Coordinates of C-alpha atoms (C1' of nucleotides) in Angstrom, one line a residue:
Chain A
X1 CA -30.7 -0.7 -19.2
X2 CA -30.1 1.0 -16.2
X3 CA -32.5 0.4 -13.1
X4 CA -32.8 2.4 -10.0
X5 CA -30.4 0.8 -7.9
X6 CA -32.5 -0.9 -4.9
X7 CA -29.4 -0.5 -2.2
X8 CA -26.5 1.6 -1.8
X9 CA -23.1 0.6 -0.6
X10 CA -23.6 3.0 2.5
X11 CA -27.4 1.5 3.5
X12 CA -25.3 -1.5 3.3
X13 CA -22.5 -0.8 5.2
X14 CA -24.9 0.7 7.9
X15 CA -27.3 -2.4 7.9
X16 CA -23.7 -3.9 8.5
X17 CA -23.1 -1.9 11.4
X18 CA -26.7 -2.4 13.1
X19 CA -26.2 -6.4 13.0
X20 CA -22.5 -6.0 14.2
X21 CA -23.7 -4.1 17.2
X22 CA -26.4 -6.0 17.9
X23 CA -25.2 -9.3 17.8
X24 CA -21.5 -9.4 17.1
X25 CA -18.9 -10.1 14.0
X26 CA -20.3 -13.9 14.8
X27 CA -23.2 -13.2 13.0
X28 CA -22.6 -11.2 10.4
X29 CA -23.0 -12.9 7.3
X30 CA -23.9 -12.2 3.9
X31 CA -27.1 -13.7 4.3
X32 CA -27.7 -12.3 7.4
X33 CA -27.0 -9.3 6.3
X34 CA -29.4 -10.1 2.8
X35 CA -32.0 -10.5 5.1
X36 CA -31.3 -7.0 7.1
X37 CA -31.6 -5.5 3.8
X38 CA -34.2 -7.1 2.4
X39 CA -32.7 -8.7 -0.5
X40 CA -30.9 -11.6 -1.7
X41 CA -27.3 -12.4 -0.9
X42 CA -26.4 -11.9 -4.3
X43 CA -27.1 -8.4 -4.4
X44 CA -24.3 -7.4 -2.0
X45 CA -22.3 -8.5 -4.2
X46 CA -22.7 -5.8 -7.1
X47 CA -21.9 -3.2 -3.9
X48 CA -19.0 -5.0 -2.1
X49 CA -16.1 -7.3 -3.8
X50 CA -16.8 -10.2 -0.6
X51 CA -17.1 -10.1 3.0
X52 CA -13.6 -8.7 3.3
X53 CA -14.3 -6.0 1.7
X54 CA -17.1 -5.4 3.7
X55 CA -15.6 -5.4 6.8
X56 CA -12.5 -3.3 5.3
X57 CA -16.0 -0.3 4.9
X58 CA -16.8 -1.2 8.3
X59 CA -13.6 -0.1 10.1
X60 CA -13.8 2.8 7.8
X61 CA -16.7 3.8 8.6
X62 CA -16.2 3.7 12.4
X63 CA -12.7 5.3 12.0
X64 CA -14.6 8.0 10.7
X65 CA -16.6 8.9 13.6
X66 CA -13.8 8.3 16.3
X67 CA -13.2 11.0 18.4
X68 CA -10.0 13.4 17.1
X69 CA -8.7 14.5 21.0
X70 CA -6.6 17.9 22.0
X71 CA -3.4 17.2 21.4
X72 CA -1.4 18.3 24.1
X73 CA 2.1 20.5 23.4
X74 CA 4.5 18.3 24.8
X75 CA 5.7 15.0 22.4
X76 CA 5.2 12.7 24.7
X77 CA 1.5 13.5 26.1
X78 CA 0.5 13.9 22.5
X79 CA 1.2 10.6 21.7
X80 CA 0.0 8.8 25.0
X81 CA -3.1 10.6 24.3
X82 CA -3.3 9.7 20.9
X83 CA -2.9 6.1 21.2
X84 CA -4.9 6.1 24.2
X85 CA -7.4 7.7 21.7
X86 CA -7.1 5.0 19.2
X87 CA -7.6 2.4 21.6
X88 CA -10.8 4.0 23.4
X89 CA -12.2 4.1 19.7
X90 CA -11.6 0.9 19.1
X91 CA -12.1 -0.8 22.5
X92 CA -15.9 -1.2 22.3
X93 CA -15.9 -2.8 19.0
X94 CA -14.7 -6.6 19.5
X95 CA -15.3 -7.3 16.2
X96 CA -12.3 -4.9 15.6
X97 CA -9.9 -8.1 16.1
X98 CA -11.6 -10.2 13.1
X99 CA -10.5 -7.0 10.8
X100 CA -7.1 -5.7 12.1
X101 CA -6.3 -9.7 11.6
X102 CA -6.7 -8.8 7.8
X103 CA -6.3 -4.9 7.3
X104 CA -3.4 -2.7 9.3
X105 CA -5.6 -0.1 10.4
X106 CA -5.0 1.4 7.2
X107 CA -8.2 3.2 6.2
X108 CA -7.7 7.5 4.9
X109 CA -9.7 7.9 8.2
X110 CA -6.9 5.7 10.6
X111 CA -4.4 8.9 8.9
X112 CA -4.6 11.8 11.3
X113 CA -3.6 9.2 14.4
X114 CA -0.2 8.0 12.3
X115 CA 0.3 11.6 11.6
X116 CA 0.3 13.0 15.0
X117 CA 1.9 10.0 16.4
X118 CA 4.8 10.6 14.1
X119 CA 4.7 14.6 14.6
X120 CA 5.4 14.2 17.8
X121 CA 8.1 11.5 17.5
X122 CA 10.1 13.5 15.2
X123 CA 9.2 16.4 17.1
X124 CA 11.0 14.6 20.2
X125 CA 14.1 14.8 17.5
X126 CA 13.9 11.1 16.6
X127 CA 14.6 10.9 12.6
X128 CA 11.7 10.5 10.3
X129 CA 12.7 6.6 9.5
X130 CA 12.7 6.0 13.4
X131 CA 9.3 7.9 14.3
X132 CA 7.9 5.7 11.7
X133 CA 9.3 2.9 13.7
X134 CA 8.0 4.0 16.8
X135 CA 4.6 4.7 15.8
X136 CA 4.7 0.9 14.9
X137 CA 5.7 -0.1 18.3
X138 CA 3.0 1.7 19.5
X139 CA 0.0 0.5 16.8
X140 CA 1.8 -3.3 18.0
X141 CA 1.2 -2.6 21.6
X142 CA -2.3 -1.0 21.0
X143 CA -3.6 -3.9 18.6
X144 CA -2.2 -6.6 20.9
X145 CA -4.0 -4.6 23.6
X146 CA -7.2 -4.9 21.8
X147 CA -7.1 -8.3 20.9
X148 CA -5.7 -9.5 24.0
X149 CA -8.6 -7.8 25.9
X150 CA -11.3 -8.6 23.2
X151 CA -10.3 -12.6 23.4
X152 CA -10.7 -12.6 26.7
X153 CA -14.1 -10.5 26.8
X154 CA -15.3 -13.1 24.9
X155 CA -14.2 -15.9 26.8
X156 CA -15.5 -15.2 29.9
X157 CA -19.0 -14.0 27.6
X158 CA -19.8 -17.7 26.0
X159 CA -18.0 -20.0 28.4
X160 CA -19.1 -21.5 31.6
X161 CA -16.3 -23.9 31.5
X162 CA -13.2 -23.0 33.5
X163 CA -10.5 -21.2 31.5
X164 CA -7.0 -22.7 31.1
X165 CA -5.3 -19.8 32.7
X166 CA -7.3 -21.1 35.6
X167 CA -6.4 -24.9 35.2
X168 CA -2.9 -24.1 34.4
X169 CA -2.6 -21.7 37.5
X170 CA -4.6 -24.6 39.7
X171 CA -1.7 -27.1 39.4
X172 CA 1.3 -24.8 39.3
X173 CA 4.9 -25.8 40.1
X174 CA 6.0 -23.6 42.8
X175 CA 9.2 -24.8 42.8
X176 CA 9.7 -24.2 39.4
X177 CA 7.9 -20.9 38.9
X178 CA 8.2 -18.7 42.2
X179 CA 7.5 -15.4 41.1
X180 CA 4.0 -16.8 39.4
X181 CA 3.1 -18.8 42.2
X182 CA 3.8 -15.8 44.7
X183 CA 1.0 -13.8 42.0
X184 CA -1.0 -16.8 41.5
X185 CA -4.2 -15.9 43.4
X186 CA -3.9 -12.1 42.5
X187 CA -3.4 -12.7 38.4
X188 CA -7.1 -12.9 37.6
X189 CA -7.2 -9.1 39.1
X190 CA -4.1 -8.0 37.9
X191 CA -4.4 -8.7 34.7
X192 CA -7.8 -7.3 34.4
X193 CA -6.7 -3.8 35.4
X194 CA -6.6 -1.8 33.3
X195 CA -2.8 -0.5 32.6
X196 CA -2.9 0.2 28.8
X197 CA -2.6 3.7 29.3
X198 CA 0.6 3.8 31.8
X199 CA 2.2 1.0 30.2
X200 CA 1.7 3.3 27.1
X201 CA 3.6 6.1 28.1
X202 CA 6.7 3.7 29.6
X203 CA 7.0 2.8 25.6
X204 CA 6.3 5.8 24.2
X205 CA 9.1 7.2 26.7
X206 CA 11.3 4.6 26.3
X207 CA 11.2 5.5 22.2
X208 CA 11.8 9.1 22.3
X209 CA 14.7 8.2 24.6
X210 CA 16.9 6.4 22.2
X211 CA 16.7 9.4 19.7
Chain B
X1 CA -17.6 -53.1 26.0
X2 CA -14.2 -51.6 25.2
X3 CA -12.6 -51.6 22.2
X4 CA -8.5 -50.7 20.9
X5 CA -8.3 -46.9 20.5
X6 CA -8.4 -46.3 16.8
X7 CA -6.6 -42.8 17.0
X8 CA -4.7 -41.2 19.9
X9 CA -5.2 -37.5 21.0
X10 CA -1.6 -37.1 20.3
X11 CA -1.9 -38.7 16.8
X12 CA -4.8 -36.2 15.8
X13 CA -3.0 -33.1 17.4
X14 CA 0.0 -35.0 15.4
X15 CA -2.3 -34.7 11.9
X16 CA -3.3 -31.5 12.4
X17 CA 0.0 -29.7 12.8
X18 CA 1.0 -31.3 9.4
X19 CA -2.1 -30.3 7.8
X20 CA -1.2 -26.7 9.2
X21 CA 2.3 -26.9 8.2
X22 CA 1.9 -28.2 4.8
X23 CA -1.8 -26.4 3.7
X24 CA -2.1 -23.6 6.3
X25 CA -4.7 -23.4 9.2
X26 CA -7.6 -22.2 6.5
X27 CA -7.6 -26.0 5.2
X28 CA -7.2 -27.3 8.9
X29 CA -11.2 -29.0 9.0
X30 CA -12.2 -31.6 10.9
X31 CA -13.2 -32.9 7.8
X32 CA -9.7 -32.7 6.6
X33 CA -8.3 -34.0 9.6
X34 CA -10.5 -37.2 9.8
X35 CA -9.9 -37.6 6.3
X36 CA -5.6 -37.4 7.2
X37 CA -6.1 -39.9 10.1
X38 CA -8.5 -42.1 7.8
X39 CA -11.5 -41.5 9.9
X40 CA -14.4 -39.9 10.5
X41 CA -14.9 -36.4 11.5
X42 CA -17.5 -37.7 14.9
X43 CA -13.6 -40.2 15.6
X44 CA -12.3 -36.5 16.3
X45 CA -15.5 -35.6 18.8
X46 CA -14.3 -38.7 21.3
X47 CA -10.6 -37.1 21.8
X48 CA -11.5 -33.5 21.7
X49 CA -14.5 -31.4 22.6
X50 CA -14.2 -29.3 19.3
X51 CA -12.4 -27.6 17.4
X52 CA -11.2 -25.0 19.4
X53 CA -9.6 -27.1 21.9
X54 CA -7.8 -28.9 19.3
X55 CA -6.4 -25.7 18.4
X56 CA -5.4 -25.0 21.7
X57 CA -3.4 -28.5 21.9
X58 CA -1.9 -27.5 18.6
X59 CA -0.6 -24.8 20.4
X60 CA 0.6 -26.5 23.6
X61 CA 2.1 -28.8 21.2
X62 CA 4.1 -26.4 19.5
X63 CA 5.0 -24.3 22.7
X64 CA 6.6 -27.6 24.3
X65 CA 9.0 -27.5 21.0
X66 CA 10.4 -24.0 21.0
X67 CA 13.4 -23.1 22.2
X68 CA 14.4 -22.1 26.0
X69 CA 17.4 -19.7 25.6
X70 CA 20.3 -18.8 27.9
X71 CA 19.5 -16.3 30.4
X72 CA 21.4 -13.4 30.7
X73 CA 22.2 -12.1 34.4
X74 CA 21.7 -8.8 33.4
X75 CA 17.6 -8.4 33.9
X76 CA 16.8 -6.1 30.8
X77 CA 19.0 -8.4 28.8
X78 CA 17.1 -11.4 30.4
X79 CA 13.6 -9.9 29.4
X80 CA 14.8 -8.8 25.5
X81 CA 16.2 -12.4 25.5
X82 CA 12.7 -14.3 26.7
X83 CA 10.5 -11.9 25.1
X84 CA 12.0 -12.6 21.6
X85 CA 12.5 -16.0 22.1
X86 CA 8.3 -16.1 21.9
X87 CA 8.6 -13.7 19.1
X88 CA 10.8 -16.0 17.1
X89 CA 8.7 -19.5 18.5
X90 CA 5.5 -18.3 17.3
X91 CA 6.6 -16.2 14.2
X92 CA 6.9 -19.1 11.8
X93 CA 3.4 -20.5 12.8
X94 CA 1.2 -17.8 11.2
X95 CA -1.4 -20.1 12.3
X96 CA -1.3 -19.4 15.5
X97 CA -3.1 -15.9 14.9
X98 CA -6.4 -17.5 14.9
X99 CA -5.6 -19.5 18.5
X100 CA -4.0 -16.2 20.1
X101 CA -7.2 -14.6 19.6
X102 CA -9.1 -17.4 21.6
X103 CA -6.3 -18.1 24.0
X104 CA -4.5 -16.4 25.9
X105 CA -0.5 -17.9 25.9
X106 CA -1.4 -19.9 29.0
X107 CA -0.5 -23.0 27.7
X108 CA 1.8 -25.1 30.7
X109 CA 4.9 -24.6 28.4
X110 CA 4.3 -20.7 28.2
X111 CA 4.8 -20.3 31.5
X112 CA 8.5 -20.9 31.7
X113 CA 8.5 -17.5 29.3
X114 CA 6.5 -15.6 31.8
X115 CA 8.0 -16.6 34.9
X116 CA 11.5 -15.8 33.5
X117 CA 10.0 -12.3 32.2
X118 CA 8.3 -11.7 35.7
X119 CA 11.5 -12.6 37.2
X120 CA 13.6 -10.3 35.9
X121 CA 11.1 -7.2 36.3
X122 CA 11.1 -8.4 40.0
X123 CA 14.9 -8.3 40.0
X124 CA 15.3 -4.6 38.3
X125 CA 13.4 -3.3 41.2
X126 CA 9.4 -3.4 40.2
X127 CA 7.1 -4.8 42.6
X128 CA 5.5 -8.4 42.0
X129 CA 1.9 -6.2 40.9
X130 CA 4.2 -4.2 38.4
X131 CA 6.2 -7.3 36.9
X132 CA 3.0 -9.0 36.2
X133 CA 1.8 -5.4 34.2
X134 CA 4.9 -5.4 32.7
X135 CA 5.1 -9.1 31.7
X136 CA 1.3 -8.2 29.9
X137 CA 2.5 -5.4 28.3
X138 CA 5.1 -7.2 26.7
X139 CA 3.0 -9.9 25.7
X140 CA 0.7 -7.7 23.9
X141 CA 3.3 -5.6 22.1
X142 CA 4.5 -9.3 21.3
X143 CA 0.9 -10.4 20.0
X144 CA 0.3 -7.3 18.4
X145 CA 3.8 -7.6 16.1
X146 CA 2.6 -11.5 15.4
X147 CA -0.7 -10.7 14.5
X148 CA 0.3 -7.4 12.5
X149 CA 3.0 -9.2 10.4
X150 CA 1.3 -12.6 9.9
X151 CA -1.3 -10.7 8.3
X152 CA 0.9 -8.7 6.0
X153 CA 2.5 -11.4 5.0
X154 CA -0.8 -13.2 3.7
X155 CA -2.2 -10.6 2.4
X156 CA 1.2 -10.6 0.2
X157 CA 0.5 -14.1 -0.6
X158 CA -3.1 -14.7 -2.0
X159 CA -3.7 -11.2 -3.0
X160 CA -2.9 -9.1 -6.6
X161 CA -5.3 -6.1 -6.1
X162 CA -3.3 -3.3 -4.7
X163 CA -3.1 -3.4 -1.1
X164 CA -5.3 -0.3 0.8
X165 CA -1.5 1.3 2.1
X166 CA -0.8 1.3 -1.5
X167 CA -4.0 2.9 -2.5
X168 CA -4.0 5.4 1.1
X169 CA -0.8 6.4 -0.2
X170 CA -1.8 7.0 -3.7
X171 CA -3.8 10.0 -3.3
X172 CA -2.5 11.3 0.2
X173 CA -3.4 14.5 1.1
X174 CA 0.8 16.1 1.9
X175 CA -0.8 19.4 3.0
X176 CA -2.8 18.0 6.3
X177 CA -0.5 14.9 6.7
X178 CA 3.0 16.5 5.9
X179 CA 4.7 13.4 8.5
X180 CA 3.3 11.0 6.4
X181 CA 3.9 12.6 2.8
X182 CA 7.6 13.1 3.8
X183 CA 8.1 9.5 4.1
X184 CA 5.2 8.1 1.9
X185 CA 7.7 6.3 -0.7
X186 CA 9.3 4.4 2.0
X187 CA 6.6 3.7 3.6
X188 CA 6.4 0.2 2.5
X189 CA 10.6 -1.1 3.2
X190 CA 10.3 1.3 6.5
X191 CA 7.1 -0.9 7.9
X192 CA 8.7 -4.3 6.0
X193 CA 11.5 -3.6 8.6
X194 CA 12.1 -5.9 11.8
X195 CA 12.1 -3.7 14.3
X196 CA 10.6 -5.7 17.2
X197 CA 13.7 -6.3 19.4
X198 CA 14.7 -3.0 19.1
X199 CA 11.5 -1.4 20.1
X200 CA 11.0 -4.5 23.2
X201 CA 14.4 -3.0 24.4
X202 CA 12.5 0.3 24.8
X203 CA 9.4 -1.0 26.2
X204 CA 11.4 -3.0 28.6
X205 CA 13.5 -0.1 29.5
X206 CA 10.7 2.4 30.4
X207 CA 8.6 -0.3 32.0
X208 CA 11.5 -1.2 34.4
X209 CA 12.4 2.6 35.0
X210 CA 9.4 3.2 36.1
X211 CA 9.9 1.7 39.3
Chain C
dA1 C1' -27.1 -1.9 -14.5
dC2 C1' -29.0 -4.2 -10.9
dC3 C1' -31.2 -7.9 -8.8
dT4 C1' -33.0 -12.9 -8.1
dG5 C1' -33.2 -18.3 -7.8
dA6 C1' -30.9 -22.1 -7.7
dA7 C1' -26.9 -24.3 -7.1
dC8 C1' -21.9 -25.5 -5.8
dA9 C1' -18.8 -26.7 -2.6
dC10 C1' -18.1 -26.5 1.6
dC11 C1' -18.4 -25.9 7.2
dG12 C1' -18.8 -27.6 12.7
dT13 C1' -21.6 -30.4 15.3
dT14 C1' -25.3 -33.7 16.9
dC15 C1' -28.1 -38.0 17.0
dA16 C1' -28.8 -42.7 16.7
dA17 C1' -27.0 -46.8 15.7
dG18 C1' -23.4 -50.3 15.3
dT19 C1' -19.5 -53.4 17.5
Chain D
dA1 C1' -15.6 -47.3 24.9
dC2 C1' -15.0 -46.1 20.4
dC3 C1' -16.3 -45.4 15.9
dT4 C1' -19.6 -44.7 11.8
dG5 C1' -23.6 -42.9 8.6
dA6 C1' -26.7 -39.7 8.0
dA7 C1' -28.4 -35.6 8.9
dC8 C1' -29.0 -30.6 10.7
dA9 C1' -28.2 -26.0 10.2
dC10 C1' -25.4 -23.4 8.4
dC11 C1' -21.5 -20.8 5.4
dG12 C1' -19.3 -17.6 1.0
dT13 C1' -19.6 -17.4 -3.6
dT14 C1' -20.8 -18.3 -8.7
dC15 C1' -23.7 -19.0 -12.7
dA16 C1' -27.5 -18.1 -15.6
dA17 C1' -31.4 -15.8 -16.0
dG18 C1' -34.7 -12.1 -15.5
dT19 C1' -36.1 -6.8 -16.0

DNA sequence: ACCTGAACACCGTTCAAGT
DNA sequence: ACCTGAACACCGTTCAAGT
């Protein structure tokens, strides 16, 4: 008994990685990712529980290496530039969406942002239930954000047929909706700016405000 | 050549939400569908392009049913009001997770909700350029709070193993996390909490004092 | 203990044919 | 025009067997 094991989790999570940035979440699959290996799909399966699993080691393994900013003194610019910090981590990875859908950006790794975030909050004298709260207003924001942005990425990415925002837009009731009609024309280019950050720091102001 | 219509688009759409209601979006297939409207699946390929549109009319479908409230004349009011009002539509349809993530809310029957939210930005003083940021900074904090809970609450359903919080928790390190550690044991009723309206008041409040 | 081969029970979608 | 049968090209996962 006893064999020397052919893969390690690790090899697998970073042959994981490779396909995921290569190709997208799409098409990573356990046999894709067999193949990648060079084994058999069964074989993950003595490494990981399933593909949830897997993905779950993914996002760990990417929290890992996201970048830990300066934190600034003041409450407030800490946690603008610590959710701004989570978002920029996570904003180049689409594939994000398909696992904050089934994990809550829970990983040891995903720690030091919650920490901080809720540091600051209490240190803006908001009580230690309440900076919990706000630091889920804030993760809310920043995953909606992300899969918002991510959706529509990858729209515009494998479609040539005209999105429904541009249908619906195409045959609006003016009467009925003014203030969209009056935006109409501009809302393909205002909703593509990007306003994460500033819309952000209204929340996070608006939070430490009621403490 | 022509022939009676066996099925209807609004029969399938009509199937499908039952099968989603009663079974969950998972067991949505087309196979399962043509099966519920005693077809077969290629019926479904005549009356919708695929499956993703059909999961797009599932949610027009569903947005034409909820609830329109009263306005409030006061405009923060009037956005806490409409904002919620999608909240509380879409929070009993965890399906709609998986269509949020290919749509984008831009279904005709959304835009009552967004014109009503643009509105009252307009009103409180922002331009038309800042009401439509504000309106998507809403929606996300909206979509994020959907997507967040909806998955909670399944992983709660078809899961035993301990859930990752549980396990992050476990062995936390209360020396470089001290925030965290000092409300560890509550972590789980503190996050169970509803907090959304509460925290869209904020977010409405700092997005409208802004300017 | 670790890996493989073959199978189970599915998917969405397409093609060619029927009426 | 509308529907069917059969197939294509996949999935995740399990079982029994090999070393």
């Amino acid at each position: 008994m006893g064999r020397p094991p052919k893969f390690s989790r690790a090899e697998i999570v970073a042959a994981a990685g490779r396909i995921v940035a290569a190709e997208g979440v799409a098409r990573l699959t356990m046999r894709r990712l067999a193949r990648e290996i060079g084994g058999t799909p069964m074989a993950l399966y003595h490494h990981v529980r399933d593909k949830e699993e897997l993905l779950l080691l993914l996002l760990d393994d990417h929290a890992e290496r996201m970048p830990r900013p300066d934190l600034p003194d003041d409450p407030l610019d800490r946690i603008v530039t610590v959710a701004a910090a989570i978002r920029d981590g996570l904003a180049d990875c689409p594939w994000i969406v398909e696992v904050l859908t089934a994990d809550d950006l829970m990983s040891e790794a995903a720690l030091w942002y919650v920490e901080h975030i809720v540091a600051a909050a209490v240190e803006a004298g908001l009580s230690p239930e309440r900076a919990v709260h706000a630091y889920r207003a804030i993760w809310h924001y920043t995953a909606g954000d992300l899969i918002v942005r991510t959706a529509a990425a990858r729209r515009l990415a494998d479609d040539e047929r005209p999105t429904r925002r541009e249908e619906v837009f195409a045959d609006l009731d003016a009467a009925a909706y003014p203030h969209l009609a009056r935006v109409a024309d501009r809302w393909e280019p205002l909703t593509g700016q990007d306003t994460y950050r500033r819309s952000l720091r209204a929340l996070a102001a608006g939070l430490l405000a009621e403490g």
